[in-house]
Amino acid sequence: MNLSKGTEIADTVDSADSFFKRLKGLMFTKNLPAGHGLLIQPCQSIHTFFMNYPIDVVYLDGNNIVVGIDEKMAPAKIGKVRRKARLVLELPAGTIQNTDLKVGHCLSIK
C-alpha cells in the first residue's frame, strides 16, 4: 500500500528474507502476475539474470520510504546499488507507472 497516495501497489507480496530465498528471488519463474510482488530483505541491489521478463524494482529504506526506482528492468541486468536501501520490492513491469509511485513515497509493508 502506498500510504502517500492511498493506493494499492500489490495485494499479494511474498517475502525473501533468508539467504536461499534471496538467492533464488524470481529466477527461473515464468512471470510475476499483476497484483503480486516479492519483498527482498535485507537488500540494496538486485539482478535479473535467469529471468524471462522485465520487472519494476522499488528500493526502500528502513522506514519504508522509496529511495530508488527502476522501471521495466530487463532480464540479464544488474541494478544500481542503493546505499540507503534496506528492502527491495520487485513488481510486475508497469506497476510503478500505473500506480504513479515516486521516490519519497511511503509504503506499508505487511
Short mmCIF file of N, CA, C and O in Angstrom, two decimals:
data_model
loop_
_atom_site.label_atom_id
_atom_site.label_comp_id
_atom_site.label_asym_id
_atom_site.label_seq_id
_atom_site.Cartn_x
_atom_site.Cartn_y
_atom_site.Cartn_z
N MET A 1 0.85 -1.18 0.00
CA MET A 1 0.00 0.00 0.00
C MET A 1 0.89 1.25 0.00
O MET A 1 1.84 1.33 0.77
N ASN A 2 0.58 2.17 -0.90
CA ASN A 2 1.28 3.45 -0.93
C ASN A 2 0.55 4.40 0.02
O ASN A 2 -0.53 4.90 -0.30
N LEU A 3 1.12 4.63 1.19
CA LEU A 3 0.49 5.49 2.19
C LEU A 3 0.45 6.94 1.74
O LEU A 3 -0.44 7.69 2.15
N SER A 4 1.41 7.35 0.91
CA SER A 4 1.47 8.73 0.44
C SER A 4 0.33 9.06 -0.51
O SER A 4 -0.10 10.21 -0.60
N LYS A 5 -0.18 8.06 -1.23
CA LYS A 5 -1.25 8.30 -2.21
C LYS A 5 -2.53 7.56 -1.86
O LYS A 5 -3.57 7.80 -2.49
N GLY A 6 -2.46 6.64 -0.91
CA GLY A 6 -3.64 5.85 -0.54
C GLY A 6 -4.02 4.84 -1.61
O GLY A 6 -5.20 4.53 -1.76
N THR A 7 -3.04 4.33 -2.34
CA THR A 7 -3.32 3.37 -3.41
C THR A 7 -2.63 2.04 -3.13
O THR A 7 -1.59 1.98 -2.49
N GLU A 8 -3.23 0.99 -3.67
CA GLU A 8 -2.65 -0.34 -3.50
C GLU A 8 -1.61 -0.59 -4.58
O GLU A 8 -1.85 -0.35 -5.76
N ILE A 9 -0.44 -1.08 -4.17
CA ILE A 9 0.65 -1.40 -5.10
C ILE A 9 0.56 -2.88 -5.47
O ILE A 9 0.71 -3.25 -6.62
N ALA A 10 0.36 -3.74 -4.48
CA ALA A 10 0.23 -5.18 -4.69
C ALA A 10 -0.61 -5.76 -3.56
O ALA A 10 -0.48 -5.32 -2.42
N ASP A 11 -1.44 -6.75 -3.87
CA ASP A 11 -2.25 -7.36 -2.81
C ASP A 11 -1.65 -8.67 -2.29
O ASP A 11 -2.03 -9.15 -1.25
N THR A 12 -0.70 -9.22 -3.03
CA THR A 12 -0.02 -10.44 -2.61
C THR A 12 1.49 -10.22 -2.72
O THR A 12 2.00 -10.05 -3.83
N VAL A 13 2.17 -10.19 -1.59
CA VAL A 13 3.62 -9.96 -1.59
C VAL A 13 4.28 -11.10 -0.81
O VAL A 13 4.02 -11.29 0.37
N ASP A 14 5.13 -11.84 -1.51
CA ASP A 14 5.92 -12.89 -0.87
C ASP A 14 7.19 -12.27 -0.31
O ASP A 14 7.66 -11.25 -0.80
N SER A 15 7.75 -12.93 0.70
CA SER A 15 8.95 -12.42 1.34
C SER A 15 10.14 -13.32 1.05
O SER A 15 10.04 -14.54 1.14
N ALA A 16 11.26 -12.71 0.69
CA ALA A 16 12.53 -13.41 0.53
C ALA A 16 13.46 -12.86 1.61
O ALA A 16 14.14 -11.86 1.40
N ASP A 17 13.44 -13.50 2.76
CA ASP A 17 14.17 -12.97 3.90
C ASP A 17 15.22 -13.94 4.45
O ASP A 17 15.79 -13.70 5.49
N SER A 18 15.46 -15.03 3.73
CA SER A 18 16.54 -15.94 4.10
C SER A 18 17.56 -15.94 2.98
O SER A 18 17.28 -15.51 1.85
N PHE A 19 18.75 -16.45 3.25
CA PHE A 19 19.80 -16.47 2.24
C PHE A 19 19.32 -17.15 0.96
O PHE A 19 19.48 -16.62 -0.14
N PHE A 20 18.73 -18.33 1.08
CA PHE A 20 18.34 -19.09 -0.11
C PHE A 20 17.16 -18.46 -0.85
O PHE A 20 17.13 -18.45 -2.08
N LYS A 21 16.21 -17.90 -0.11
CA LYS A 21 15.09 -17.21 -0.77
C LYS A 21 15.57 -15.96 -1.51
O LYS A 21 15.11 -15.66 -2.60
N ARG A 22 16.50 -15.21 -0.90
CA ARG A 22 17.06 -14.03 -1.57
C ARG A 22 17.87 -14.45 -2.78
O ARG A 22 17.83 -13.80 -3.83
N LEU A 23 18.63 -15.54 -2.66
CA LEU A 23 19.44 -16.03 -3.77
C LEU A 23 18.57 -16.40 -4.96
O LEU A 23 18.86 -16.04 -6.09
N LYS A 24 17.48 -17.11 -4.72
CA LYS A 24 16.60 -17.55 -5.80
C LYS A 24 15.76 -16.41 -6.36
O LYS A 24 15.64 -16.24 -7.56
N GLY A 25 15.17 -15.60 -5.47
CA GLY A 25 14.33 -14.49 -5.92
C GLY A 25 13.31 -14.94 -6.94
O GLY A 25 12.58 -15.91 -6.73
N LEU A 26 13.27 -14.27 -8.08
CA LEU A 26 12.34 -14.61 -9.16
C LEU A 26 13.02 -15.39 -10.29
O LEU A 26 12.42 -15.59 -11.34
N MET A 27 14.26 -15.83 -10.05
CA MET A 27 14.96 -16.58 -11.10
C MET A 27 14.15 -17.81 -11.49
O MET A 27 13.56 -18.47 -10.64
N PHE A 28 14.14 -18.08 -12.78
CA PHE A 28 13.51 -19.27 -13.37
C PHE A 28 11.99 -19.28 -13.27
O PHE A 28 11.37 -20.28 -13.57
N THR A 29 11.38 -18.17 -12.85
CA THR A 29 9.91 -18.11 -12.85
C THR A 29 9.43 -17.69 -14.23
O THR A 29 10.16 -17.05 -14.99
N LYS A 30 8.19 -18.05 -14.55
CA LYS A 30 7.65 -17.75 -15.89
C LYS A 30 7.08 -16.34 -15.97
O LYS A 30 7.07 -15.73 -17.02
N ASN A 31 6.56 -15.83 -14.86
CA ASN A 31 6.01 -14.47 -14.83
C ASN A 31 5.77 -14.04 -13.39
O ASN A 31 5.89 -14.84 -12.47
N LEU A 32 5.44 -12.79 -13.24
CA LEU A 32 5.03 -12.24 -11.95
C LEU A 32 3.65 -11.64 -12.19
O LEU A 32 3.53 -10.61 -12.87
N PRO A 33 2.60 -12.31 -11.72
CA PRO A 33 1.24 -11.87 -12.04
C PRO A 33 0.93 -10.46 -11.52
O PRO A 33 1.51 -10.02 -10.52
N ALA A 34 0.03 -9.79 -12.17
CA ALA A 34 -0.44 -8.48 -11.72
C ALA A 34 -0.93 -8.58 -10.28
O ALA A 34 -1.55 -9.57 -9.89
N GLY A 35 -0.59 -7.58 -9.49
CA GLY A 35 -1.01 -7.56 -8.09
C GLY A 35 -0.09 -8.32 -7.16
O GLY A 35 -0.34 -8.37 -5.96
N HIS A 36 0.96 -8.93 -7.69
CA HIS A 36 1.90 -9.70 -6.88
C HIS A 36 3.23 -8.97 -6.78
O HIS A 36 3.55 -8.12 -7.62
N GLY A 37 4.01 -9.34 -5.79
CA GLY A 37 5.34 -8.78 -5.63
C GLY A 37 6.22 -9.69 -4.80
O GLY A 37 5.74 -10.66 -4.20
N LEU A 38 7.50 -9.39 -4.80
CA LEU A 38 8.46 -10.10 -3.96
C LEU A 38 9.25 -9.07 -3.18
O LEU A 38 9.88 -8.18 -3.77
N LEU A 39 9.22 -9.18 -1.85
CA LEU A 39 9.96 -8.27 -0.97
C LEU A 39 11.24 -8.97 -0.53
O LEU A 39 11.20 -10.04 0.09
N ILE A 40 12.38 -8.38 -0.89
CA ILE A 40 13.67 -8.96 -0.57
C ILE A 40 14.31 -8.12 0.54
O ILE A 40 14.46 -6.90 0.39
N GLN A 41 14.70 -8.81 1.64
CA GLN A 41 15.31 -8.10 2.75
C GLN A 41 16.31 -8.96 3.48
O GLN A 41 16.04 -10.14 3.68
N PRO A 42 17.43 -8.42 3.89
CA PRO A 42 17.93 -7.09 3.53
C PRO A 42 18.43 -7.09 2.09
O PRO A 42 18.83 -8.13 1.57
N CYS A 43 18.42 -5.92 1.45
CA CYS A 43 18.82 -5.85 0.05
C CYS A 43 19.08 -4.39 -0.35
O CYS A 43 18.32 -3.51 0.03
N GLN A 44 20.16 -4.18 -1.12
CA GLN A 44 20.48 -2.86 -1.64
C GLN A 44 20.60 -2.85 -3.16
O GLN A 44 20.72 -1.79 -3.76
N SER A 45 20.60 -4.03 -3.77
CA SER A 45 20.73 -4.12 -5.23
C SER A 45 20.23 -5.49 -5.68
O SER A 45 20.26 -6.45 -4.90
N ILE A 46 19.77 -5.56 -6.92
CA ILE A 46 19.28 -6.83 -7.45
C ILE A 46 19.85 -7.06 -8.84
O ILE A 46 20.45 -6.17 -9.44
N HIS A 47 19.62 -8.25 -9.35
CA HIS A 47 19.94 -8.56 -10.75
C HIS A 47 18.76 -9.32 -11.34
O HIS A 47 17.90 -9.82 -10.60
N THR A 48 18.72 -9.37 -12.66
CA THR A 48 17.63 -10.09 -13.33
C THR A 48 18.17 -11.22 -14.21
O THR A 48 17.56 -11.57 -15.20
N PHE A 49 19.31 -11.77 -13.83
CA PHE A 49 19.83 -12.93 -14.54
C PHE A 49 18.88 -14.11 -14.34
O PHE A 49 18.26 -14.25 -13.29
N PHE A 50 18.78 -14.94 -15.35
CA PHE A 50 17.92 -16.14 -15.34
C PHE A 50 16.45 -15.81 -15.18
O PHE A 50 15.67 -16.61 -14.69
N MET A 51 16.07 -14.61 -15.62
CA MET A 51 14.66 -14.22 -15.66
C MET A 51 14.27 -14.06 -17.12
O MET A 51 15.10 -13.73 -17.96
N ASN A 52 12.98 -14.25 -17.39
CA ASN A 52 12.49 -14.21 -18.77
C ASN A 52 11.57 -13.03 -19.05
O ASN A 52 10.97 -12.97 -20.11
N TYR A 53 11.47 -12.11 -18.10
CA TYR A 53 10.54 -10.99 -18.25
C TYR A 53 11.07 -9.79 -17.47
O TYR A 53 11.81 -9.95 -16.51
N PRO A 54 10.68 -8.58 -17.89
CA PRO A 54 11.11 -7.38 -17.15
C PRO A 54 10.29 -7.21 -15.86
O PRO A 54 9.17 -7.74 -15.76
N ILE A 55 10.87 -6.48 -14.92
CA ILE A 55 10.18 -6.17 -13.66
C ILE A 55 10.39 -4.71 -13.29
O ILE A 55 11.32 -4.08 -13.77
N ASP A 56 9.50 -4.20 -12.45
CA ASP A 56 9.70 -2.91 -11.80
C ASP A 56 10.35 -3.17 -10.45
O ASP A 56 10.00 -4.16 -9.77
N VAL A 57 11.28 -2.31 -10.06
CA VAL A 57 12.02 -2.51 -8.81
C VAL A 57 11.89 -1.24 -7.96
O VAL A 57 12.16 -0.14 -8.44
N VAL A 58 11.50 -1.43 -6.71
CA VAL A 58 11.34 -0.32 -5.76
C VAL A 58 12.28 -0.56 -4.60
O VAL A 58 12.24 -1.60 -3.95
N TYR A 59 13.17 0.41 -4.35
CA TYR A 59 14.15 0.34 -3.26
C TYR A 59 13.62 1.15 -2.08
O TYR A 59 13.25 2.32 -2.25
N LEU A 60 13.58 0.53 -0.90
CA LEU A 60 13.01 1.16 0.29
C LEU A 60 14.05 1.26 1.41
O LEU A 60 14.85 0.33 1.59
N ASP A 61 14.00 2.35 2.16
CA ASP A 61 14.88 2.47 3.33
C ASP A 61 14.25 1.76 4.53
O ASP A 61 13.20 1.12 4.40
N GLY A 62 14.86 1.88 5.68
CA GLY A 62 14.37 1.21 6.88
C GLY A 62 13.03 1.70 7.38
O GLY A 62 12.40 1.06 8.21
N ASN A 63 12.57 2.85 6.87
CA ASN A 63 11.26 3.39 7.24
C ASN A 63 10.23 3.18 6.14
O ASN A 63 9.16 3.80 6.16
N ASN A 64 10.56 2.34 5.17
CA ASN A 64 9.69 2.04 4.01
C ASN A 64 9.43 3.25 3.12
O ASN A 64 8.39 3.35 2.48
N ILE A 65 10.41 4.16 3.08
CA ILE A 65 10.36 5.30 2.16
C ILE A 65 11.07 4.88 0.88
O ILE A 65 12.17 4.32 0.92
N VAL A 66 10.46 5.18 -0.27
CA VAL A 66 11.05 4.83 -1.56
C VAL A 66 12.28 5.71 -1.79
O VAL A 66 12.18 6.93 -1.81
N VAL A 67 13.44 5.06 -1.94
CA VAL A 67 14.70 5.78 -2.16
C VAL A 67 15.25 5.56 -3.57
O VAL A 67 16.24 6.18 -3.95
N GLY A 68 14.61 4.70 -4.34
CA GLY A 68 15.05 4.46 -5.71
C GLY A 68 14.02 3.64 -6.46
O GLY A 68 13.23 2.91 -5.85
N ILE A 69 14.04 3.78 -7.78
CA ILE A 69 13.10 3.08 -8.65
C ILE A 69 13.82 2.68 -9.93
O ILE A 69 14.57 3.48 -10.49
N ASP A 70 13.58 1.46 -10.38
CA ASP A 70 14.00 1.01 -11.70
C ASP A 70 12.76 0.47 -12.40
O ASP A 70 12.19 -0.53 -11.96
N GLU A 71 12.34 1.15 -13.46
CA GLU A 71 11.16 0.71 -14.18
C GLU A 71 11.53 -0.22 -15.33
O GLU A 71 12.50 0.01 -16.04
N LYS A 72 10.73 -1.26 -15.48
CA LYS A 72 10.85 -2.21 -16.58
C LYS A 72 12.29 -2.69 -16.77
O LYS A 72 12.83 -2.67 -17.87
N MET A 73 12.90 -3.12 -15.66
CA MET A 73 14.26 -3.65 -15.71
C MET A 73 14.26 -4.95 -16.50
O MET A 73 13.58 -5.90 -16.14
N ALA A 74 15.03 -4.97 -17.57
CA ALA A 74 15.06 -6.10 -18.48
C ALA A 74 15.82 -7.29 -17.88
O ALA A 74 16.64 -7.12 -16.98
N PRO A 75 15.57 -8.49 -18.40
CA PRO A 75 16.34 -9.66 -17.96
C PRO A 75 17.83 -9.47 -18.22
O PRO A 75 18.23 -8.73 -19.12
N ALA A 76 18.63 -10.16 -17.41
CA ALA A 76 20.09 -10.18 -17.54
C ALA A 76 20.75 -8.83 -17.27
O ALA A 76 21.77 -8.50 -17.85
N LYS A 77 20.18 -8.04 -16.37
CA LYS A 77 20.74 -6.74 -15.98
C LYS A 77 21.11 -6.74 -14.50
O LYS A 77 20.59 -7.52 -13.72
N ILE A 78 22.00 -5.82 -14.14
CA ILE A 78 22.37 -5.61 -12.74
C ILE A 78 21.89 -4.23 -12.34
O ILE A 78 22.19 -3.24 -13.02
N GLY A 79 21.15 -4.16 -11.24
CA GLY A 79 20.65 -2.88 -10.76
C GLY A 79 21.72 -2.10 -10.04
O GLY A 79 22.72 -2.64 -9.55
N LYS A 80 21.52 -0.81 -9.98
CA LYS A 80 22.43 0.08 -9.26
C LYS A 80 22.34 -0.20 -7.76
O LYS A 80 21.27 -0.52 -7.24
N VAL A 81 23.46 -0.10 -7.06
CA VAL A 81 23.46 -0.26 -5.61
C VAL A 81 22.87 1.00 -5.00
O VAL A 81 23.32 2.11 -5.28
N ARG A 82 21.86 0.83 -4.19
CA ARG A 82 21.21 1.95 -3.49
C ARG A 82 21.61 1.85 -2.02
O ARG A 82 21.06 1.07 -1.28
N ARG A 83 22.58 2.64 -1.64
CA ARG A 83 23.17 2.55 -0.29
C ARG A 83 22.14 2.78 0.82
O ARG A 83 22.27 2.21 1.90
N LYS A 84 21.13 3.61 0.57
CA LYS A 84 20.13 3.89 1.60
C LYS A 84 19.07 2.79 1.69
O LYS A 84 18.29 2.76 2.63
N ALA A 85 19.03 1.90 0.72
CA ALA A 85 18.00 0.85 0.68
C ALA A 85 18.26 -0.22 1.73
O ALA A 85 19.40 -0.58 2.00
N ARG A 86 17.19 -0.72 2.30
CA ARG A 86 17.24 -1.85 3.21
C ARG A 86 16.37 -2.99 2.69
O ARG A 86 16.56 -4.14 3.08
N LEU A 87 15.41 -2.66 1.83
CA LEU A 87 14.48 -3.63 1.26
C LEU A 87 14.31 -3.33 -0.22
O LEU A 87 14.42 -2.17 -0.63
N VAL A 88 13.98 -4.36 -0.98
CA VAL A 88 13.66 -4.18 -2.39
C VAL A 88 12.34 -4.88 -2.66
O VAL A 88 12.14 -6.03 -2.26
N LEU A 89 11.44 -4.19 -3.34
CA LEU A 89 10.16 -4.75 -3.74
C LEU A 89 10.17 -4.91 -5.25
O LEU A 89 10.31 -3.93 -5.99
N GLU A 90 10.07 -6.16 -5.71
CA GLU A 90 10.01 -6.45 -7.14
C GLU A 90 8.55 -6.62 -7.53
O GLU A 90 7.80 -7.34 -6.86
N LEU A 91 8.17 -5.94 -8.60
CA LEU A 91 6.78 -5.89 -9.05
C LEU A 91 6.68 -6.15 -10.54
O LEU A 91 7.66 -5.98 -11.26
N PRO A 92 5.50 -6.52 -11.03
CA PRO A 92 5.35 -6.68 -12.47
C PRO A 92 5.67 -5.38 -13.20
O PRO A 92 5.36 -4.28 -12.71
N ALA A 93 6.30 -5.49 -14.36
CA ALA A 93 6.62 -4.31 -15.17
C ALA A 93 5.35 -3.50 -15.43
O ALA A 93 4.30 -4.06 -15.73
N GLY A 94 5.45 -2.20 -15.25
CA GLY A 94 4.32 -1.29 -15.46
C GLY A 94 3.62 -0.88 -14.19
O GLY A 94 2.85 0.09 -14.19
N THR A 95 3.89 -1.57 -13.09
CA THR A 95 3.22 -1.25 -11.82
C THR A 95 3.58 0.15 -11.35
O THR A 95 2.71 0.90 -10.88
N ILE A 96 4.85 0.54 -11.44
CA ILE A 96 5.27 1.86 -10.97
C ILE A 96 4.52 2.95 -11.74
O ILE A 96 3.98 3.88 -11.14
N GLN A 97 4.48 2.84 -13.05
CA GLN A 97 3.78 3.83 -13.86
C GLN A 97 2.28 3.81 -13.59
O GLN A 97 1.66 4.86 -13.42
N ASN A 98 1.70 2.62 -13.52
CA ASN A 98 0.24 2.51 -13.34
C ASN A 98 -0.24 3.00 -11.99
O ASN A 98 -1.38 3.41 -11.85
N THR A 99 0.63 2.97 -10.98
CA THR A 99 0.24 3.41 -9.63
C THR A 99 0.84 4.77 -9.27
O THR A 99 0.64 5.24 -8.16
N ASP A 100 1.57 5.37 -10.21
CA ASP A 100 2.18 6.70 -10.02
C ASP A 100 3.08 6.72 -8.78
O ASP A 100 3.08 7.68 -8.02
N LEU A 101 3.85 5.65 -8.61
CA LEU A 101 4.75 5.54 -7.48
C LEU A 101 5.99 6.38 -7.73
O LEU A 101 6.56 6.36 -8.81
N LYS A 102 6.42 7.14 -6.72
CA LYS A 102 7.55 8.07 -6.85
C LYS A 102 8.53 7.91 -5.69
O LYS A 102 8.15 7.49 -4.60
N VAL A 103 9.78 8.31 -5.92
CA VAL A 103 10.76 8.40 -4.85
C VAL A 103 10.22 9.37 -3.80
O VAL A 103 9.66 10.42 -4.13
N GLY A 104 10.35 9.00 -2.54
CA GLY A 104 9.84 9.82 -1.44
C GLY A 104 8.51 9.33 -0.88
O GLY A 104 8.15 9.67 0.24
N HIS A 105 7.80 8.50 -1.65
CA HIS A 105 6.53 7.95 -1.14
C HIS A 105 6.83 6.96 -0.03
O HIS A 105 7.87 6.32 0.01
N CYS A 106 5.87 6.82 0.88
CA CYS A 106 5.98 5.88 2.00
C CYS A 106 5.04 4.71 1.73
O CYS A 106 3.86 4.91 1.42
N LEU A 107 5.57 3.48 1.86
CA LEU A 107 4.77 2.28 1.63
C LEU A 107 4.50 1.56 2.94
O LEU A 107 5.30 1.62 3.87
N SER A 108 3.38 0.88 3.00
CA SER A 108 3.07 -0.01 4.10
C SER A 108 3.40 -1.42 3.64
O SER A 108 2.89 -1.88 2.64
N ILE A 109 4.30 -2.08 4.36
CA ILE A 109 4.71 -3.43 4.02
C ILE A 109 4.17 -4.36 5.08
O ILE A 109 4.44 -4.20 6.27
N LYS A 110 3.40 -5.37 4.67
CA LYS A 110 2.84 -6.33 5.63
C LYS A 110 3.63 -7.60 5.63
O LYS A 110 4.17 -8.04 4.71
#
